C-alpha positions as semicolon CSV with decimal commas, in nm:
position;residue;x (nm);y (nm);z (nm)
1;M;-3,109;0,559;-0,643
2;E;-2,927;0,417;-0,945
3;K;-2,646;0,175;-0,873
4;V;-2,332;0,343;-0,994
5;F;-2,051;0,188;-0,799
6;Y;-1,865;-0,138;-0,743
7;E;-2,081;-0,364;-0,961
8;E;-1,779;-0,528;-1,124
9;R;-1,464;-0,670;-0,971
10;D;-1,276;-0,770;-1,288
11;R;-1,016;-0,496;-1,260
12;C;-0,742;-0,445;-1,002
13;F;-0,700;-0,145;-0,775
14;C;-0,324;-0,169;-0,820
15;C;-0,093;-0,380;-1,032
16;S;0,150;-0,614;-0,863
17;D;0,431;-0,531;-1,103
18;I;0,408;-0,152;-1,064
19;Q;0,502;0,054;-0,761
20;M;0,235;0,299;-0,647
21;R;0,356;0,650;-0,566
22;V;0,133;0,793;-0,296
23;A;0,057;1,118;-0,117
24;V;-0,051;1,043;0,239
25;L;-0,263;1,325;0,383
26;G;-0,305;1,286;0,757
27;A;0,002;1,067;0,805
28;T;0,033;1,152;1,176
29;G;-0,324;1,061;1,274
30;S;-0,456;0,726;1,396
31;V;-0,539;0,589;1,050
32;G;-0,237;0,762;0,898
33;K;-0,009;0,576;1,138
34;A;-0,160;0,247;1,018
35;V;-0,097;0,356;0,658
36;M;0,265;0,436;0,732
37;D;0,311;0,099;0,905
38;I;0,204;-0,075;0,584
39;V;0,419;0,156;0,367
40;R;0,710;0,069;0,594
41;L;0,655;-0,306;0,555
42;F;0,605;-0,307;0,176
43;P;0,853;-0,057;0,028
44;N;0,861;-0,247;-0,302
45;F;0,498;-0,159;-0,368
46;L;0,430;0,173;-0,193
47;I;0,644;0,486;-0,242
48;P;0,554;0,784;-0,018
49;V;0,625;1,088;-0,235
50;V;0,421;1,330;-0,021
51;L;0,354;1,326;0,354
52;V;0,117;1,568;0,528
53;G;0,043;1,586;0,900
54;G;-0,172;1,797;1,127
55;S;0,006;1,933;1,435
56;N;0,235;1,649;1,553
57;V;0,569;1,795;1,449
58;D;0,782;1,539;1,634
59;L;0,622;1,246;1,456
60;M;0,636;1,413;1,114
61;Q;1,002;1,490;1,163
62;K;1,065;1,119;1,228
63;L;0,858;1,018;0,925
64;F;1,046;1,263;0,703
65;M;1,382;1,134;0,815
66;E;1,271;0,774;0,762
67;F;1,094;0,799;0,425
68;R;1,252;1,109;0,272
69;P;0,945;1,223;0,075
70;K;0,986;1,478;-0,203
71;R;0,744;1,718;-0,037
72;V;0,610;1,754;0,316
73;G;0,330;1,954;0,475
74;M;0,155;2,029;0,804
75;F;-0,204;2,150;0,796
76;F;-0,165;2,389;1,089
77;E;0,062;2,683;1,009
78;P;0,250;2,700;1,343
79;A;0,336;2,332;1,306
80;A;0,452;2,391;0,948
81;E;0,677;2,677;1,058
82;D;0,825;2,464;1,336
83;L;0,892;2,170;1,103
84;E;1,046;2,398;0,841
85;K;1,296;2,530;1,097
86;R;1,384;2,177;1,205
87;L;1,426;2,029;0,857
88;G;1,544;2,329;0,658
89;V;1,304;2,246;0,372
90;N;0,988;2,406;0,240
91;V;0,684;2,286;0,434
92;Y;0,335;2,336;0,289
93;S;0,053;2,446;0,521
94;G;-0,325;2,495;0,521
95;D;-0,510;2,416;0,199
96;S;-0,176;2,408;0,016
97;A;-0,079;2,109;0,229
98;L;-0,397;1,929;0,124
99;L;-0,408;2,034;-0,243
100;D;-0,110;2,215;-0,396
101;I;0,140;1,968;-0,256
102;W;0,019;1,693;-0,494
103;K;-0,228;1,848;-0,739
104;Y;0,025;2,025;-0,962
105;Y;0,275;1,740;-0,987
106;D;0,283;1,434;-1,211
107;D;0,468;1,210;-0,963
108;I;0,160;1,093;-0,770
109;D;-0,040;0,781;-0,865
110;A;-0,280;0,788;-0,571
111;I;-0,366;0,993;-0,267
112;V;-0,449;0,846;0,072
113;V;-0,678;1,081;0,264
114;C;-0,684;1,028;0,640
115;V;-0,750;1,385;0,751
116;S;-1,045;1,440;0,980
117;G;-1,373;1,615;0,917
118;I;-1,481;1,839;0,634
119;H;-1,119;1,919;0,545
120;G;-1,103;1,587;0,360
121;F;-1,363;1,689;0,102
122;K;-1,148;1,915;-0,117
123;P;-0,855;1,677;-0,173
124;I;-1,087;1,384;-0,244
125;Y;-1,306;1,586;-0,479
126;E;-1,012;1,738;-0,668
127;A;-0,828;1,407;-0,696
128;V;-1,136;1,232;-0,832
129;K;-1,181;1,510;-1,089
130;L;-0,822;1,460;-1,203
131;G;-0,872;1,085;-1,240
132;K;-0,643;0,998;-0,948
133;R;-0,699;0,686;-0,744
134;V;-0,819;0,782;-0,395
135;F;-0,799;0,575;-0,078
136;F;-0,986;0,748;0,203
137;S;-1,093;0,708;0,564
138;T;-1,252;1,053;0,584
139;K;-1,618;0,952;0,584
140;E;-1,722;1,313;0,645
141;A;-1,620;1,398;0,288
142;L;-1,899;1,179;0,153
143;V;-2,138;1,286;0,427
144;V;-2,118;1,651;0,326
145;G;-2,049;1,617;-0,046
146;G;-2,094;1,260;-0,163
147;G;-2,309;1,361;-0,457
148;F;-2,040;1,588;-0,598
149;I;-1,767;1,327;-0,552
150;I;-1,957;1,036;-0,706
151;T;-2,059;1,248;-1,005
152;E;-1,692;1,313;-1,090
153;L;-1,581;0,947;-1,081
154;K;-1,405;0,833;-1,395
155;S;-1,417;0,463;-1,300
156;K;-1,564;0,240;-1,032
157;E;-1,222;0,150;-0,896
158;Q;-1,113;0,508;-0,844
159;L;-1,255;0,560;-0,493
160;I;-1,155;0,302;-0,233
161;P;-1,278;0,320;0,129
162;L;-1,045;0,255;0,420
163;D;-1,327;0,225;0,673
164;S;-1,328;-0,135;0,790
165;E;-1,705;-0,159;0,736
166;H;-1,709;-0,026;0,382
167;W;-1,404;-0,224;0,281
168;A;-1,580;-0,533;0,416
169;I;-1,891;-0,459;0,210
170;L;-1,683;-0,400;-0,101
171;S;-1,498;-0,727;-0,044
172;C;-1,827;-0,917;-0,019
173;L;-1,978;-0,778;-0,339
174;D;-1,955;-0,994;-0,651
175;L;-2,154;-1,084;-0,961
176;R;-2,368;-1,348;-0,791
177;G;-2,685;-1,149;-0,811
178;E;-2,882;-0,856;-0,683
179;V;-2,800;-0,718;-0,340
180;K;-3,093;-0,706;-0,099
181;R;-2,935;-0,545;0,205
182;I;-2,600;-0,457;0,356
183;F;-2,516;-0,457;0,725
184;L;-2,269;-0,221;0,892
185;T;-2,156;-0,342;1,231
186;A;-2,091;-0,128;1,538
187;S;-1,920;-0,221;1,861
188;G;-2,157;-0,004;2,062
189;G;-1,880;0,211;2,205
190;A;-1,749;0,246;2,557
191;L;-2,092;0,280;2,720
192;R;-2,261;-0,021;2,564
193;D;-2,288;-0,206;2,896
194;R;-2,398;0,095;3,098
195;S;-2,751;0,172;3,211
196;H;-2,936;0,470;3,070
197;E;-2,860;0,669;3,385
198;E;-2,491;0,575;3,377
199;R;-2,469;0,681;3,012
200;R;-2,633;1,011;3,091
201;R;-2,368;1,091;3,354
202;A;-2,065;0,950;3,167
203;S;-1,750;1,162;3,168
204;P;-1,518;1,216;2,870
205;L;-1,262;0,983;3,029
206;E;-1,519;0,704;3,048
207;V;-1,640;0,758;2,693
208;L;-1,285;0,752;2,554
209;E;-1,221;0,400;2,687
210;H;-1,326;0,220;2,370
211;P;-1,361;-0,157;2,422
212;V;-1,246;-0,262;2,072
213;W;-1,070;0,008;1,869
214;N;-0,789;0,252;1,944
215;M;-0,901;0,569;1,766
216;G;-0,892;0,946;1,795
217;K;-1,100;1,124;2,058
218;K;-1,368;1,263;1,828
219;I;-1,447;0,936;1,652
220;T;-1,443;0,752;1,986
221;V;-1,714;0,982;2,121
222;D;-1,908;0,938;1,794
223;S;-1,879;0,563;1,845
224;A;-2,048;0,593;2,185
225;T;-2,338;0,797;2,044
226;L;-2,350;0,586;1,722
227;M;-2,315;0,907;1,521
228;N;-2,008;0,752;1,364
229;K;-2,223;0,467;1,239
230;G;-2,479;0,718;1,115
231;F;-2,209;0,889;0,911
232;E;-2,108;0,547;0,775
233;V;-2,468;0,487;0,666
234;I;-2,454;0,808;0,461
235;E;-2,115;0,709;0,324
236;A;-2,248;0,367;0,219
237;Y;-2,552;0,532;0,061
238;H;-2,325;0,723;-0,175
239;L;-2,067;0,449;-0,231
240;F;-2,292;0,157;-0,309
241;G;-2,600;0,321;-0,459
242;L;-2,846;0,141;-0,234
243;S;-3,161;0,283;-0,078
244;L;-3,135;0,387;0,286
245;D;-3,386;0,116;0,375
246;S;-3,133;-0,140;0,246
247;I;-2,854;-0,017;0,474
248;K;-2,882;-0,163;0,822
249;V;-2,679;-0,122;1,139
250;L;-2,615;-0,403;1,385
251;I;-2,443;-0,395;1,723
252;H;-2,167;-0,656;1,710
253;R;-1,982;-0,650;2,038
254;E;-1,691;-0,874;1,942
255;G;-1,577;-0,652;1,653
256;Y;-1,473;-0,939;1,425
257;V;-1,744;-0,907;1,158
258;H;-1,701;-0,572;0,985
259;G;-1,969;-0,588;0,718
260;M;-2,219;-0,825;0,560
261;V;-2,404;-0,838;0,230
262;E;-2,737;-1,018;0,192
263;F;-2,833;-1,125;-0,161
264;L;-3,180;-1,184;-0,303
265;D;-3,139;-1,561;-0,274
266;G;-3,107;-1,526;0,103
267;S;-2,735;-1,594;0,123
268;V;-2,515;-1,364;0,332
269;K;-2,145;-1,296;0,283
270;A;-1,938;-1,145;0,562
271;L;-1,578;-1,036;0,609
272;L;-1,414;-1,115;0,942
273;F;-1,081;-0,997;1,073
274;Y;-0,927;-0,882;1,398
275;P;-1,018;-0,515;1,463
276;D;-0,694;-0,355;1,347
277;M;-0,689;-0,080;1,084
278;R;-0,360;-0,208;0,941
279;I;-0,545;-0,510;0,802
280;V;-0,786;-0,287;0,608
281;V;-0,507;-0,060;0,487
282;Q;-0,291;-0,348;0,367
283;E;-0,576;-0,521;0,183
284;A;-0,692;-0,199;0,018
285;L;-0,354;-0,058;-0,083
286;L;-0,209;-0,388;-0,208
287;H;-0,523;-0,537;-0,364
288;P;-0,535;-0,788;-0,531
289;L;-0,219;-0,911;-0,359
290;I;-0,265;-1,109;-0,039
291;L;0,068;-1,096;0,144
292;E;0,157;-1,235;0,482
293;N;0,216;-0,983;0,756
294;P;0,329;-1,140;1,085
295;A;0,276;-0,808;1,264
296;L;-0,100;-0,826;1,219
297;P;-0,313;-0,996;1,486
298;K;-0,528;-1,293;1,385
299;I;-0,862;-1,427;1,505
300;E;-0,804;-1,751;1,693
301;F;-1,091;-1,992;1,630
302;N;-1,028;-2,198;1,939
303;G;-1,383;-2,263;2,054
304;K;-1,403;-1,940;2,251
305;V;-1,507;-1,711;1,969
306;N;-1,874;-1,616;1,991
307;L;-2,044;-1,383;1,746
308;S;-2,348;-1,184;1,857
309;F;-2,564;-0,931;1,674
310;E;-2,846;-0,706;1,790
311;E;-3,038;-0,417;1,645
312;P;-2,960;-0,076;1,795
313;D;-3,214;0,099;2,013
314;F;-3,291;0,417;1,821
315;E;-3,437;0,580;2,131
316;E;-3,113;0,517;2,320
317;Y;-2,908;0,628;2,018
318;P;-3,102;0,917;1,860
319;C;-2,794;1,036;1,668
320;L;-2,834;0,735;1,440
321;S;-3,189;0,848;1,362
322;Y;-3,066;1,199;1,283
323;A;-2,819;1,060;1,030
324;Y;-3,087;0,860;0,848
325;Y;-3,312;1,168;0,852
326;A;-3,043;1,398;0,715
327;A;-2,960;1,149;0,439
328;R;-3,328;1,110;0,338
329;V;-3,391;1,484;0,326
330;G;-3,053;1,556;0,167
331;G;-2,944;1,897;0,047
332;N;-2,763;2,096;0,313
333;L;-2,879;1,885;0,611
334;P;-2,591;1,633;0,612
335;V;-2,350;1,930;0,617
336;I;-2,535;2,082;0,913
337;L;-2,542;1,745;1,090
338;N;-2,167;1,705;1,056
339;A;-2,095;2,057;1,182
340;A;-2,337;2,025;1,475
341;D;-2,177;1,698;1,580
342;E;-1,824;1,840;1,567
343;V;-1,921;2,132;1,788
344;A;-2,115;1,909;2,030
345;V;-1,829;1,663;2,070
346;S;-1,582;1,946;2,125
347;L;-1,805;2,089;2,398
348;F;-1,836;1,748;2,561
349;L;-1,462;1,685;2,558
350;S;-1,406;2,025;2,720
351;Y;-1,662;1,941;2,994
352;R;-1,906;2,205;2,875
353;L;-2,176;1,960;2,765
354;K;-2,310;1,643;2,928
355;F;-2,294;1,323;2,728
356;S;-2,674;1,292;2,735
357;D;-2,702;1,645;2,595
358;I;-2,499;1,571;2,280
359;P;-2,805;1,443;2,084
360;K;-3,018;1,730;2,215
361;F;-2,760;1,983;2,101
362;I;-2,732;1,824;1,756
363;R;-3,109;1,810;1,717
364;K;-3,146;2,178;1,806
365;V;-2,895;2,279;1,537
366;L;-3,010;2,029;1,273
367;F;-3,379;2,121;1,290
368;Y;-3,316;2,494;1,302
369;F;-3,226;2,509;0,933
370;P;-3,462;2,456;0,638
371;R;-3,353;2,224;0,360
372;E;-3,163;2,395;0,079
373;D;-3,006;2,244;-0,232
374;L;-2,631;2,231;-0,271
375;D;-2,566;2,377;-0,615
376;S;-2,186;2,370;-0,596
377;P;-1,910;2,247;-0,363
378;E;-1,875;2,602;-0,232
379;D;-2,224;2,566;-0,081
380;I;-2,090;2,294;0,147
381;F;-1,856;2,538;0,318
382;F;-2,122;2,810;0,335
383;W;-2,363;2,585;0,524
384;D;-2,083;2,449;0,739
385;R;-2,003;2,803;0,851
386;E;-2,371;2,885;0,909
387;A;-2,425;2,571;1,115
388;R;-2,116;2,633;1,327
389;K;-2,216;2,993;1,383
390;F;-2,559;2,890;1,513
391;A;-2,407;2,604;1,714
392;E;-2,177;2,851;1,887
393;E;-2,483;3,059;1,979
394;V;-2,652;2,752;2,121
395;S;-2,338;2,664;2,316
396;R;-2,348;2,989;2,509
397;N;-2,654;2,859;2,689
398;C;-2,491;2,526;2,778
């Protein structure tokens, strides 16, 4: 695969003497809250013109009163109607809250996409087509449609990841020489110290007790199955233009090393920071500025910090294998993988599927469909619907 991205670092993502007007999509989610914390701390650099939430009306009402954005939206229509009654202003909903609220205005310099799942594809794709700068944590957008997004890039600095792993890789890249491999680290999730039998019987409450990160429920379950890391492999495949064989996953229990780059000369560069999304968000949004933030936790190198790495057991974590397979085959399979995983996790969280049956469920859906090319972005949503329809049929026998 041709290297198309992030080969040069001689240009800035944002200029220190210019304020950046942003639309934050997903402002009430876990990553969105981190974004708003940084916006709150650096008002001279970041101006929230648009704020969009999901269903948390109380939090969005507070954000609106604090930041006074020009336009506000809630993805779910009942939430939008509720917020509109409370605020007495027009509140966008549905696709309009993800697209129309910023697309037809000239007062937005960048969009920050923190919405979950496939819903993040359209705003990222449309913003890239318009030449907007895009900061995103929605890895699923590249999983299902990375080829379409990368093709529309106007510059290498236009698409900036907010995943800690991909930001770490980007930070380690330079002009030293050819990249041999990159390493994405994974904590191993809540069940990393459990036996195979204990993992098989784990309840949703046990799985949601993540040892390192404080994240949403879906991504926390994906962390325990390593499907989240599989999605990040696909994301890195599109972002950095490397072969899948050059993208490795390592279990790193401490959570301090977020990504590493190995060069042809054998040297390895790594980025370390305390596992807090606010650090990633601040670095990415304010780059190249490095500003002190006393609110952010620091790694204390006091002789008690140990760093360990181990290769994942693909038999214990088959979801990681499915992600590599879907990426190699391509076409519609990454879309089907994403849909199958969303349905499986939902079933697990509602106590309708055992934890050990999540990979079995995903495999049944993934291998049911033949490979088909994606000729247009509309094909993504067609195959997403088809996969969910079949997954629902499978779920009736759970």
